[in-house]
Each structure stands twice: as structure tokens, then as C-alpha cells.
Coordinates of C-alpha atoms in Angstrom, one line a residue:
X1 CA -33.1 218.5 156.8
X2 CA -30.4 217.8 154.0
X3 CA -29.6 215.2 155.8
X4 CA -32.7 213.6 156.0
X5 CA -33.1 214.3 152.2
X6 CA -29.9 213.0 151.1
X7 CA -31.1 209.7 153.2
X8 CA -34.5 209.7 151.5
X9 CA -32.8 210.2 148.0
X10 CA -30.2 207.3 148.2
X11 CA -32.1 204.6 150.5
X12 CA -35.5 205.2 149.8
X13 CA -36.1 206.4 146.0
X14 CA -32.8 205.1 145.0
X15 CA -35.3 201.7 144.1
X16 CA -37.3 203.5 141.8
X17 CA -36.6 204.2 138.0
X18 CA -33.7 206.7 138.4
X19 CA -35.0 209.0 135.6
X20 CA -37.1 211.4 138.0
X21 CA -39.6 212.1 135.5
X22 CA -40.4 208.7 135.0
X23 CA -41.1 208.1 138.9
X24 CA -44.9 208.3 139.9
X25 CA -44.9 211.5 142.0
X26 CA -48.0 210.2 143.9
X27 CA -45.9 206.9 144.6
X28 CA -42.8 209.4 145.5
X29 CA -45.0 211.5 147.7
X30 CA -45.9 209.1 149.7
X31 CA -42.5 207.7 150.5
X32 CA -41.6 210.7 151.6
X33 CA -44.5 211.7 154.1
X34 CA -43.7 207.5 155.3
X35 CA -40.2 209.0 156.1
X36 CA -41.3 211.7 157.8
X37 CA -44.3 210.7 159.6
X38 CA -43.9 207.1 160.4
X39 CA -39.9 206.6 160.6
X40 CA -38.6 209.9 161.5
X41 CA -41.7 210.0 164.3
X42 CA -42.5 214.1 163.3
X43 CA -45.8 214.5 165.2
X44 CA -48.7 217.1 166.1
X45 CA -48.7 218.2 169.4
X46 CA -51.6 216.9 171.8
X47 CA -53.0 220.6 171.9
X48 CA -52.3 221.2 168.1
X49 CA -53.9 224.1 166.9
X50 CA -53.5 225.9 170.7
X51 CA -53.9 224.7 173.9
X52 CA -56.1 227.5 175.2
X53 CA -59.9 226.2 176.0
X54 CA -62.5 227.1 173.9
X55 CA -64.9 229.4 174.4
X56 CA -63.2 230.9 177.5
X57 CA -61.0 233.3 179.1
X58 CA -57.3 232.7 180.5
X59 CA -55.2 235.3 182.5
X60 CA -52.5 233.6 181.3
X61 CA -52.3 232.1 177.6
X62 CA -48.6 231.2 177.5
X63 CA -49.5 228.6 180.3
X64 CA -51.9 226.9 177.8
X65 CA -49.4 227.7 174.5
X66 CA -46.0 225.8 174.5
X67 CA -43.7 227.9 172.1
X68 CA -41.5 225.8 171.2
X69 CA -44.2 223.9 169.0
X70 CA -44.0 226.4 166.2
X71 CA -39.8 227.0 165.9
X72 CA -38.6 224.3 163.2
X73 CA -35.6 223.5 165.0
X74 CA -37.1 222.4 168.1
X75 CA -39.5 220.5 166.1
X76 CA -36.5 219.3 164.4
X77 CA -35.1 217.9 168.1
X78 CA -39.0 217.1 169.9
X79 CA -40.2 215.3 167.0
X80 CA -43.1 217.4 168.0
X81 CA -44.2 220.8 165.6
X82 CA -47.9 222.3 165.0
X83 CA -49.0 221.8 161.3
X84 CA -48.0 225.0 160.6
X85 CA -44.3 224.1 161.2
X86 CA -44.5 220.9 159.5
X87 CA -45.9 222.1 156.3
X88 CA -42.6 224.3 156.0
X89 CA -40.7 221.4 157.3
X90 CA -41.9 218.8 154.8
X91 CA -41.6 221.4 152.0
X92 CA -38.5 222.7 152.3
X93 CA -37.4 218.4 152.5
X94 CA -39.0 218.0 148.9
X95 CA -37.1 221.0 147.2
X96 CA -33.5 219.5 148.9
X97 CA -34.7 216.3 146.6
X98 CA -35.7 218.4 143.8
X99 CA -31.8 220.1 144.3
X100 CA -30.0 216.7 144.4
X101 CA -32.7 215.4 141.3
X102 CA -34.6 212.8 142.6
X103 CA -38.0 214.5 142.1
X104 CA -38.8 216.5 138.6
X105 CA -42.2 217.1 139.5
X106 CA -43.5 220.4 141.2
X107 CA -45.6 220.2 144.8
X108 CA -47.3 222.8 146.7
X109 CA -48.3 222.3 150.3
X110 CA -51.5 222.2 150.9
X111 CA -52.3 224.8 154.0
X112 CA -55.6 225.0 154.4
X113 CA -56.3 222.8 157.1
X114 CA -53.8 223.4 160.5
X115 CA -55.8 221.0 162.3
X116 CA -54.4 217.8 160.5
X117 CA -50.7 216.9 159.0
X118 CA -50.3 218.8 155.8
X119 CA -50.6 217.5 152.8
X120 CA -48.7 217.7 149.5
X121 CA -51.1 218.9 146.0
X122 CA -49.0 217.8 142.8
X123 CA -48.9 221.0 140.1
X124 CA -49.8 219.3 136.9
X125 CA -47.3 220.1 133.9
X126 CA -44.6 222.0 136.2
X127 CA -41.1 220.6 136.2
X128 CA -38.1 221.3 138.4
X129 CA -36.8 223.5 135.7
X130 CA -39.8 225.8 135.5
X131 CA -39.2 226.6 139.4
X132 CA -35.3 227.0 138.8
X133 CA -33.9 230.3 139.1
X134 CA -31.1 231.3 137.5
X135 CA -28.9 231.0 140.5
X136 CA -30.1 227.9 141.0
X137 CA -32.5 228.7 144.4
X138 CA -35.9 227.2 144.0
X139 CA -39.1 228.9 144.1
X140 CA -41.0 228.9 147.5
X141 CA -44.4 226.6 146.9
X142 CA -45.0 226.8 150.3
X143 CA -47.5 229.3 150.9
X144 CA -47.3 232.2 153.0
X145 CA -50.1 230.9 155.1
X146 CA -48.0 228.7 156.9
X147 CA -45.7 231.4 158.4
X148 CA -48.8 233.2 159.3
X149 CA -50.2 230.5 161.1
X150 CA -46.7 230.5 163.2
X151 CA -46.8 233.7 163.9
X152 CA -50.3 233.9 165.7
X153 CA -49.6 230.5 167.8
X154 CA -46.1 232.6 168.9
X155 CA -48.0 235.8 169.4
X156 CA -51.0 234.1 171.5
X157 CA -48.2 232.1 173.3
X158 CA -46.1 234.9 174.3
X159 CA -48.8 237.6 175.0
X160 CA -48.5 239.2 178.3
X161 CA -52.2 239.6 179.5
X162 CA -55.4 237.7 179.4
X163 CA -56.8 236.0 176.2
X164 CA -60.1 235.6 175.4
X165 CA -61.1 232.2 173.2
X166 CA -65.0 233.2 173.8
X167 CA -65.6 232.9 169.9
X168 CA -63.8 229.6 169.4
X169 CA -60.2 228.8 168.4
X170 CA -60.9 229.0 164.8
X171 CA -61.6 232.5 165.1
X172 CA -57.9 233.2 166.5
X173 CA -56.8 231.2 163.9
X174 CA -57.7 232.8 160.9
X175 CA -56.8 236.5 162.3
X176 CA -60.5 237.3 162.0
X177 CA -60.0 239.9 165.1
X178 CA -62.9 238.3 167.6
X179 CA -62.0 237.8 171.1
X180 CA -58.4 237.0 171.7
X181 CA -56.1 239.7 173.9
X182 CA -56.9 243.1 172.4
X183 CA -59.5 244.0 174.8
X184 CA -57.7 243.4 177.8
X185 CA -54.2 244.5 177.0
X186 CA -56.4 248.0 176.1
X187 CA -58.1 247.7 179.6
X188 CA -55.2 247.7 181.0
X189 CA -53.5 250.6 178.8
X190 CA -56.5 252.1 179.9
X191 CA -57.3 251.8 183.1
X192 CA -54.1 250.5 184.8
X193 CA -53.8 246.6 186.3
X194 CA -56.1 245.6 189.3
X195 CA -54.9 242.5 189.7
X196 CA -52.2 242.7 192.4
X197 CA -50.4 239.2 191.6
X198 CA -50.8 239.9 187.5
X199 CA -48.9 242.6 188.8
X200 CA -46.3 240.6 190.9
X201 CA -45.8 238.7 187.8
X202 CA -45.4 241.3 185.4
X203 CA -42.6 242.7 187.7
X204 CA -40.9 239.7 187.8
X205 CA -40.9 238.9 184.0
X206 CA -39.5 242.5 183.7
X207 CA -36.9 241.7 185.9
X208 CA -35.5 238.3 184.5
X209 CA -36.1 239.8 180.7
X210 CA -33.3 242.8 181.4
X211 CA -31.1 240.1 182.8
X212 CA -31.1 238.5 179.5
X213 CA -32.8 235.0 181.7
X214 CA -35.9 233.1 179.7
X215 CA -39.3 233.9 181.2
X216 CA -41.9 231.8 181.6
X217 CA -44.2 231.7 178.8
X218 CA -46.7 232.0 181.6
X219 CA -45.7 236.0 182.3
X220 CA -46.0 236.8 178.9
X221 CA -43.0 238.4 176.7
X222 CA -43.8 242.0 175.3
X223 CA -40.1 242.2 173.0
X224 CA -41.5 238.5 171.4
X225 CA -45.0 239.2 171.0
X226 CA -44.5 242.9 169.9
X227 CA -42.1 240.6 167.2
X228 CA -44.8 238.5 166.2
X229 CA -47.8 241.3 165.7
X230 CA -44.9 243.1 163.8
X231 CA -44.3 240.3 161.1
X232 CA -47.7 239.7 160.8
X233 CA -48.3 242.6 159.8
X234 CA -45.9 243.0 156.8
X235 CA -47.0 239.6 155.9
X236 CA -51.1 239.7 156.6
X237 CA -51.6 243.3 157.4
X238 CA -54.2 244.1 154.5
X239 CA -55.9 240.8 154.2
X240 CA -56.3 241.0 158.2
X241 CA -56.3 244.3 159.9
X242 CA -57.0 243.3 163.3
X243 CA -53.1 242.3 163.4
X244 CA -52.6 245.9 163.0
X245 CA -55.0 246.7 165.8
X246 CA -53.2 244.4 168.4
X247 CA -49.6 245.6 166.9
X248 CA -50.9 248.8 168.4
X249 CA -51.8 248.7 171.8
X250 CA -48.6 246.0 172.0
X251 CA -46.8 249.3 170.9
X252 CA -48.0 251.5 173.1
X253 CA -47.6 249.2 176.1
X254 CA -43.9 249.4 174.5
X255 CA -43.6 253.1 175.1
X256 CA -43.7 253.7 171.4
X257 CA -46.6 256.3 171.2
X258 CA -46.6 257.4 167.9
X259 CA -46.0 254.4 166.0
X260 CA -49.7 253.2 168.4
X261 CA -51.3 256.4 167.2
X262 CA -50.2 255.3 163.7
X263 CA -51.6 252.0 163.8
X264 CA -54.6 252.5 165.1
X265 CA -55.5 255.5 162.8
X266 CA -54.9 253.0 160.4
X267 CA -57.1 250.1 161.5
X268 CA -59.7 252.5 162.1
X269 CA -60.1 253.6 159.0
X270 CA -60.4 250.0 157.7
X271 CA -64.1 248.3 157.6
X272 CA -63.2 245.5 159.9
X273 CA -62.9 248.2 162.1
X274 CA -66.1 249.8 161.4
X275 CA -68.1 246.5 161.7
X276 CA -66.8 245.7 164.4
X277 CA -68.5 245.4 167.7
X278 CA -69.5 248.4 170.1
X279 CA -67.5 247.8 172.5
X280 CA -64.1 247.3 170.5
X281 CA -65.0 250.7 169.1
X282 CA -64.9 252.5 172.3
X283 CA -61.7 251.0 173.1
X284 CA -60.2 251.9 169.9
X285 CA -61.4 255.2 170.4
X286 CA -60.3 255.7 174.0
X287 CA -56.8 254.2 173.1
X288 CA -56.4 256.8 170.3
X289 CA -57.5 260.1 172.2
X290 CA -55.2 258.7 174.6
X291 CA -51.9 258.4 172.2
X292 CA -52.9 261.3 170.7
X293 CA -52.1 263.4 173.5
X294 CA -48.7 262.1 174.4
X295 CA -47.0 261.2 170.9
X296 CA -46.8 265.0 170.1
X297 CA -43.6 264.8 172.3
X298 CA -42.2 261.9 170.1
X299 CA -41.7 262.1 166.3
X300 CA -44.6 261.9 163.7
X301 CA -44.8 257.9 162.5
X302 CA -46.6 256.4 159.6
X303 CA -48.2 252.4 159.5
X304 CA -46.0 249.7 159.5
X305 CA -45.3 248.7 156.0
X306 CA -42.9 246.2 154.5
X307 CA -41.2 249.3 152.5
X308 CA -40.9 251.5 155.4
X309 CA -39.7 248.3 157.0
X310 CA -36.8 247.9 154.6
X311 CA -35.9 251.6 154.6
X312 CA -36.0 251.9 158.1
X313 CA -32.7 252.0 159.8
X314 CA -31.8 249.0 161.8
X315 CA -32.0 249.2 166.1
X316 CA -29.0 250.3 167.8
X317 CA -28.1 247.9 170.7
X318 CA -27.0 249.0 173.7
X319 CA -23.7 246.1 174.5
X320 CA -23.1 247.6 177.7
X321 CA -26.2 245.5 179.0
X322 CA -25.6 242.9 177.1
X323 CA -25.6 239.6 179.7
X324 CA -23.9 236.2 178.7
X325 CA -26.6 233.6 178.0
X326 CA -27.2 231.2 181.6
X327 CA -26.9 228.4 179.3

């Protein structure tokens, strides 16, 4: 990306005035989204926003999802990110120009709409300087929307059981908690698997994850979705509690009782939760009467938060298992 800066700076705005301020950002913007879009190829996938149907149910979502879609660097090698990825591509591009001081003006990326590329919205009056912090680091104008955004496509693309698009993609989009894998990952916490090749597969995944090989997206991944619900969480947690609702039965399919039994006291307690339909309240309930009876054994937790996340002590790793990458 500095690269590509550095190349945008000296062969493509080196023809305008060289003062900075003097350049017309709209005239500057566009150059750049030229550069990106049209010489340097960056392009939405086919699927974009997910490849899951609408309005339907799949066993499998990582089948429909492609993961790779929403890490920057192999956007950075495909050519290929969802909006999401872009928007923190294209911004981060635009402060490596504001750094070498070929742009004075001050953007924000417009994140509003994932279903198109993003856009840039000039901040009338705001200079470089006023963004500048005293150790020279820029402020972050991308918003935190973006990373959200990530987060969901890695969590629905990495979720080991079925997924449920019955209320329309949108819906998954914007974390409003309708449809998507809760309900069966509950089921199943529940009531136990009675698929017998879900089960095969599950196996199998279990068995090439502890040999440190990459599983198919297909099988699910429970360590990279339970890391996905996790973030969200920190970041999105109060604005949308049903990320705290499918952090919990993810942790309880993890073993981690008591952190579940947490969660889900807190999402209950929440009035998404207590609008939310009958049957999501039965499972809620079932899944905490459940917890409740076998995280006595384990130590008391409280809710995720993004202070008990920084005063938490890091993971121990256990190196005897560790297994050289196949690559």
C-alpha cells in the first residue's frame, strides 16, 4: 500500500499544483479511486455482500462464503475484497498521501452502503494538521463500521452449522439478530446432531484443525468464528446484542460454560432480547438452564467487555502440539 501511494504521489498528482492545499480534492479524489479501481483492477467479488441465497437455509455457509474476500492482504494479491475491505484499503492509501504531503485535505469513507465500492466524503475545513498527532500517526477516518462489516462476513463464513438467510441478507448484515446460525448451533447444543454426515464432517474438521492443516470453509471453524463473535462484541456489542447472543452458544460449544452463562444473562436482559420472537426465547431460556447447571464446576465469569478484555491475561499455548505449517 505505500507503495502504491508513493506511485500515486509522484506519477499521478505530481501534475498537479504541488502546494496540496491548492489541489482540488474532488479532482485528487478521483485520481486516486482511477488508481485503484481502474488501473490497479481492485474489484467486488461476484457474491459481494455474501454468497449465501436469500431467503433460505444452508447446512453449510462456508461453502457459499469465500474468506479470503474480507482479509486485506489477499485482497491485496486477488484484486478481489468485499466493500468492507476496500473501504479500509482505500483509506488507509489516502492517509500514506496525506504522510508524504500530497493531500492537505481531510476524507472520511463513506460506509454506509457495502453493496457498492465505497466512496470517499470530503470534511469541509479539516486539514492534515488538525488530524496529526503529536507523534505524527494520523487519526483513523475510517469508521468502525467497516471492520464490523468484516467481521460478520468472517463469522457467517467460518460458522460450523447451518445458517439461516430466511429474513434476507440485509438482515445479517446489519447484526439485527433475525435468522442467521443461532438457532441451529442452539439445536444442536441442545439436542445433540442428527445428521450422521454433519457429523462425519464435523469429525473430520476436528481432526485436520489439531494437526494445525486448513479446513475447508465448508466444515465450519469454531477457534475462527468463536474469534470473530468475540471482536464483534468489543466493537458492536451494545449497539447490537444479538453478537453477544451467538458469542454465547459459540462459547459453550467451546467448552467454556461460564463465560456462555455470562453472555447469555447478558443478552437477556437486553430488549432485543425481549422482543424477540417466541421461539428464540425458549432457546435462550433452555440454553441458560442448561449452562447453569454445569458452570458451577468452572469459575464465576462476567460479559465480555473491552476492559476485562485488556485486563485479562493472555492464553497460554501449549508448544508441545504445536505442528509446522504444510505450507
Amino acid at each position: 500500500m505505500q507503495r502504491m501511494a508513493e506511485d500515486i504521489a509522484r506519477n499521478k498528482l505530481s501534475h498537479m499544483p504541488s502546494v496540496g492545499s491548492d489541489r482540488d480534492p474532488e479532482a485528487v479524489l478521483q485520481v486516486v479511486q482511477d488508481y485503484l479501481y481502474t488501473e490497479q483492477k481492485f474489484q467486488l467479488p461476484v457474491t459481494n455482500l455474501s454468497g449465501v441465497p436469500e431467503h433460505t437455509r444452508v447446512d453449510h455457509p462456508g461453502v457459499w462464503e469465500n474468506a479470503k474476500h474480507a482479509y486485506l492482504h489477499e485482497t491485496l494479491i486477488s484484486k478481489k475484497g468485499i466493500a468492507a475491505v476496500l473501504a479500509v484499503l482505500q483509506a488507509d492509501v489516502l492517509q500514506r498521501l496525506m504522510k508524504l504531503g500530497a493531500v492537505e485535505f481531510v476524507v472520511r469513507t463513506d460506509c454506509s452502503d457495502f453493496t457498492r465500492i465505497p466512496r470517499f466524503v470530503i470534511l469541509p475545513g479539516m486539514t492534515r494538521r488538525m488530524i496529526t498527532k503529536p507523534d505524527g500517526s494520523l487519526l483513523n477516518t475510517c469508521t468502525s463500521d467497516a471492520i464490523i462489516q468484516i467481521l460478520r462476513f468472517l463469522k457467517k463464513a467460518y460458522w460450523p452449522f447451518a445458517w439461516d438467510s430466511s429474513q434476507g441478507l440485509a438482515a445479517d448484515s446489519r447484526g439485527l439478530g433475525i435468522g442467521g446460525g443461532f438457532a441451529d448451533a442452539a439445536k444442536v447444543a441442545l439436542e445433540g446432531e442428527a445428521d450422521a454426515a454433519m457429523q462425519a464432517i464435523a469429525r473430520t474438521a476436528k481432526h485436520r484443525l489439531e494437526r494445525g492443516i486448513w479446513t475447508s470453509p465448508g466444515a465450519g471453524d469454531l477457534r475462527r468464528a468463536k474469534a470473530a463473535c468475540e471482536r464483534l462484541v468489543l466493537i458492536a456489542g451494545e449497539e447490537f446484542p444479538a453478537e453477544r447472543r451467538d458469542l454465547a452458544v459459540i462459547l459453550l460449544h467451546c467448552g467454556f460454560l461460564s463465560q456462555a452463562y455470562a453472555e447469555l444473562r447478558a443478552y437477556a436482559a437486553t430488549e432485543v432480547a425481549q422482543s424477540a420472537s417466541a421461539e428464540e426465547k425458549e432457546l435462550v431460556r433452555r440454553l441458560i438452564a442448561l449452562v447453569q447447571q454445569e458452570s458451577d464446576v468452572q469459575p464465576k465469569a462476567e460479559p465480555l467487555t473491552v476492559k476485562s478484555a485488556l485486563t485479562a491475561e493472555a492464553p497460554s499455548m501449549d508448544t508441545d502440539r504445536m505442528i509446522p505449517l504444510t505450507w
